[in-house]
Every structure is written in structure tokens, then in C-alpha cells.
mmCIF file of C-alpha atoms and ligand atoms in Angstrom:
data_model
loop_
_atom_site.group_PDB
_atom_site.id
_atom_site.type_symbol
_atom_site.label_atom_id
_atom_site.label_comp_id
_atom_site.label_asym_id
_atom_site.label_seq_id
_atom_site.Cartn_x
_atom_site.Cartn_y
_atom_site.Cartn_z
ATOM 1 C CA MET A 1189 -67.248 2.549 -115.323
ATOM 2 C CA VAL A 1190 -66.523 -0.055 -113.373
ATOM 3 C CA LYS A 1191 -62.920 0.144 -111.060
ATOM 4 C CA GLU A 1192 -63.197 -3.188 -109.511
ATOM 5 C CA SER A 1193 -59.575 -3.147 -109.776
ATOM 6 C CA MET A 1194 -59.147 -0.950 -107.759
ATOM 7 C CA GLY A 1195 -61.210 -2.463 -105.166
ATOM 8 C CA PHE A 1196 -64.917 -0.522 -105.644
ATOM 9 C CA SER A 1197 -67.574 0.156 -108.727
ATOM 10 C CA LEU A 1198 -69.334 3.063 -109.258
ATOM 11 C CA GLU A 1199 -71.927 1.403 -110.991
ATOM 12 C CA GLU A 1200 -72.792 -1.032 -107.954
ATOM 13 C CA VAL A 1201 -73.236 -2.210 -104.680
ATOM 14 C CA ASN A 1202 -70.336 -2.127 -103.033
ATOM 15 C CA TRP A 1203 -69.605 -4.079 -98.968
ATOM 16 C CA PRO A 1204 -66.242 -5.824 -97.615
ATOM 17 C CA LYS A 1205 -65.947 -8.965 -99.875
ATOM 18 C CA ASP A 1206 -64.696 -10.535 -96.331
ATOM 19 C CA VAL A 1207 -65.750 -9.095 -92.614
ATOM 20 C CA GLU A 1208 -62.563 -10.870 -91.129
ATOM 21 C CA ARG A 1209 -59.893 -9.015 -93.411
ATOM 22 C CA MET A 1210 -61.179 -5.807 -95.056
ATOM 23 C CA THR A 1211 -59.640 -3.095 -97.144
ATOM 24 C CA ASP A 1212 -58.568 0.106 -96.125
ATOM 25 C CA LEU A 1213 -61.289 1.448 -98.597
ATOM 26 C CA GLU A 1214 -63.494 -1.354 -97.311
ATOM 27 C CA LYS A 1215 -63.298 -0.233 -93.760
ATOM 28 C CA LYS A 1216 -63.056 3.617 -94.668
ATOM 29 C CA HIS A 1217 -66.781 3.619 -96.284
ATOM 30 C CA SER A 1218 -68.799 0.487 -94.404
ATOM 31 C CA PRO A 1219 -71.446 1.821 -93.185
ATOM 32 C CA ARG A 1220 -71.898 0.144 -88.876
ATOM 33 C CA ILE A 1221 -74.816 -0.334 -88.139
ATOM 34 C CA VAL A 1222 -75.896 -0.448 -84.340
ATOM 35 C CA CYS A 1223 -78.961 -1.623 -82.864
ATOM 36 C CA PRO A 1224 -79.786 -3.672 -80.594
ATOM 37 C CA ASP A 1225 -80.012 -8.029 -81.253
ATOM 38 C CA THR A 1226 -84.064 -8.029 -80.637
ATOM 39 C CA VAL A 1227 -86.619 -6.107 -80.125
ATOM 40 C CA LYS A 1228 -90.744 -6.247 -79.058
ATOM 41 C CA PRO A 1229 -92.982 -5.401 -81.681
ATOM 42 C CA GLY A 1230 -94.135 -1.336 -82.630
ATOM 43 C CA GLU A 1231 -91.030 -0.865 -79.645
ATOM 44 C CA MET A 1232 -89.291 2.378 -80.591
ATOM 45 C CA PHE A 1233 -85.158 1.649 -80.852
ATOM 46 C CA GLU A 1234 -82.265 3.088 -81.567
ATOM 47 C CA VAL A 1235 -80.054 2.517 -84.821
ATOM 48 C CA LYS A 1236 -77.501 4.662 -85.437
ATOM 49 C CA ILE A 1237 -75.413 4.226 -88.307
ATOM 50 C CA ILE A 1238 -71.761 5.579 -88.583
ATOM 51 C CA THR A 1239 -69.440 5.138 -91.616
ATOM 52 C CA GLY A 1240 -65.399 4.798 -91.354
ATOM 53 C CA LYS A 1241 -66.246 3.755 -87.717
ATOM 54 C CA LEU A 1242 -62.892 1.409 -88.120
ATOM 55 C CA LEU A 1243 -60.898 3.783 -90.259
ATOM 56 C CA LYS A 1244 -61.888 7.333 -90.685
ATOM 57 C CA HIS A 1245 -63.154 8.660 -93.758
ATOM 58 C CA PRO A 1246 -61.794 11.929 -95.514
ATOM 59 C CA ASN A 1247 -63.928 14.680 -95.217
ATOM 60 C CA GLU A 1248 -63.566 17.766 -96.843
ATOM 61 C CA SER A 1249 -65.292 19.138 -99.596
ATOM 62 C CA GLY A 1250 -63.506 17.121 -102.808
ATOM 63 C CA HIS A 1251 -63.556 13.860 -101.109
ATOM 64 C CA PHE A 1252 -67.195 13.329 -98.040
ATOM 65 C CA ILE A 1253 -69.664 10.759 -97.716
ATOM 66 C CA MET A 1254 -72.499 12.858 -99.303
ATOM 67 C CA TRP A 1255 -75.593 10.169 -97.428
ATOM 68 C CA THR A 1256 -76.344 7.500 -95.204
ATOM 69 C CA GLU A 1257 -79.508 5.831 -95.824
ATOM 70 C CA LEU A 1258 -81.972 3.477 -93.800
ATOM 71 C CA TYR A 1259 -84.145 0.358 -94.945
ATOM 72 C CA ALA A 1260 -85.691 -2.392 -93.973
ATOM 73 C CA GLY A 1261 -85.838 -5.045 -96.610
ATOM 74 C CA ASP A 1262 -87.367 -2.948 -98.997
ATOM 75 C CA ARG A 1263 -88.756 -0.203 -97.013
ATOM 76 C CA PHE A 1264 -87.170 2.524 -96.400
ATOM 77 C CA LEU A 1265 -86.915 4.240 -93.285
ATOM 78 C CA GLY A 1266 -84.632 7.344 -93.712
ATOM 79 C CA ARG A 1267 -81.919 9.002 -94.646
ATOM 80 C CA THR A 1268 -79.713 11.674 -93.511
ATOM 81 C CA GLN A 1269 -77.795 14.284 -96.293
ATOM 82 C CA PHE A 1270 -74.107 15.854 -94.324
ATOM 83 C CA ALA A 1271 -72.028 18.635 -95.767
ATOM 84 C CA PRO A 1272 -67.991 18.365 -95.786
ATOM 85 C CA VAL A 1273 -65.864 19.013 -93.441
ATOM 86 C CA THR A 1274 -68.779 20.433 -90.507
ATOM 87 C CA THR A 1275 -70.592 16.941 -89.721
ATOM 88 C CA GLU A 1276 -69.447 13.488 -89.797
ATOM 89 C CA PRO A 1277 -71.468 10.981 -91.632
ATOM 90 C CA GLU A 1278 -72.627 9.695 -88.155
ATOM 91 C CA THR A 1279 -76.648 9.591 -87.758
ATOM 92 C CA CYS A 1280 -79.353 8.358 -85.457
ATOM 93 C CA PHE A 1281 -82.888 7.075 -86.429
ATOM 94 C CA ILE A 1282 -85.611 6.110 -84.213
ATOM 95 C CA VAL A 1283 -87.343 2.884 -85.693
ATOM 96 C CA SER A 1284 -89.501 0.686 -84.666
ATOM 97 C CA LEU A 1285 -90.659 -3.064 -86.623
ATOM 98 C CA ASN A 1286 -93.537 -5.564 -86.497
ATOM 99 C CA LYS A 1287 -91.171 -8.741 -87.294
ATOM 100 C CA SER A 1288 -88.185 -9.513 -87.906
ATOM 101 C CA ALA A 1289 -86.082 -7.653 -90.884
ATOM 102 C CA GLU A 1290 -82.530 -6.891 -92.041
ATOM 103 C CA LEU A 1291 -82.012 -3.551 -91.541
ATOM 104 C CA ILE A 1292 -79.601 -2.560 -94.688
ATOM 105 C CA ALA A 1293 -77.779 0.757 -94.200
ATOM 106 C CA TYR A 1294 -76.350 2.512 -97.572
ATOM 107 C CA SER A 1295 -73.656 5.207 -97.756
ATOM 108 C CA MET A 1296 -72.210 7.309 -100.226
ATOM 109 C CA CYS A 1297 -68.941 8.211 -100.716
ATOM 110 C CA ASN A 1298 -68.739 11.401 -103.661
ATOM 111 C CA LEU A 1299 -65.580 9.529 -105.030
ATOM 112 C CA HIS A 1300 -65.979 5.901 -104.338
ATOM 113 C CA GLY A 1301 -69.687 5.316 -104.578
ATOM 114 C CA LEU A 1302 -72.056 3.285 -103.218
ATOM 115 C CA TRP A 1303 -71.213 1.150 -100.080
ATOM 116 C CA LYS A 1304 -74.326 -1.682 -98.057
ATOM 117 C CA ASN A 1305 -73.356 -3.072 -94.540
ATOM 118 C CA THR A 1306 -76.827 -5.575 -93.020
ATOM 119 C CA VAL A 1307 -77.911 -6.851 -90.031
ATOM 120 C CA HIS A 1308 -80.293 -9.143 -89.096
ATOM 121 C CA ILE A 1309 -82.979 -7.587 -86.531
ATOM 122 C CA GLU A 1310 -85.180 -9.909 -84.334
ATOM 123 C CA VAL A 1311 -88.474 -8.964 -83.302
ATOM 124 C CA LYS A 1312 -90.179 -11.316 -80.259
HETATM 125 FE FE1 FE2 B 1927 -64.837 8.093 -100.325
#
């Protein structure tokens, strides 16, 4: 069931259409990736992912962020599962890369589907 008219889809990955004018739904669900712009090859660094950074997402048993995953391009880096009420949808991965990549974060809301955000990280 596609709910494009409601601002999200349960069949496809969602992301902000215009980052300068995000809707409240986009602000609540878009995973914010916080990491350095540039790292050295093989250097360990932190990638923090916060869902609902711009506008707090509900955190109750009927509506919550279920998990967050991190990829470097197609490569899976990690997943954090969240319990409603008792954990906030924030996580941190310690990562090393050997070449520049798009970091991709996905967050899954139990009511509003899958949401994505990306950042480019330069390795040199
Ligand atoms: Fe939601």
C-alpha cells in the first residue's frame, strides 16, 4: 500500500525531498549521520546516527523506531535494534574505511516505513 499522499511510502525507501524545506514527518524520521568529512585509510572513527534529531520521533509501544542500519555503499557495517520507550533511536558505530564512500543510514519506523539518509566521506 503506497501512501504518497500522506508523505511516506510503506513499499519504498523514504527520504527528504527538499532538505531546505523538510516536512515534520521527514524531520522525525530522517536518520541524521554525524561523522568526519575526511578520514585516513584504515583509521577508526565514529559514525553517530540519530533519528529524529530535528524533531523528536514518538517513542511509545505503538509507534517507535525499530532499528537503524549503516552501510558504506553496498557494504553492511552494522545494525542497532531499539526497544520502544526504554531506548532512544540513537546509535554509534566505530568504523574504518580504505576508500571514499557514501555512508547510508536506514531507520525503520513501525508505522511510517523505511527512511534513508546519506553523507559522502572522503578517505585520503
Ligand atoms: Fe513514525
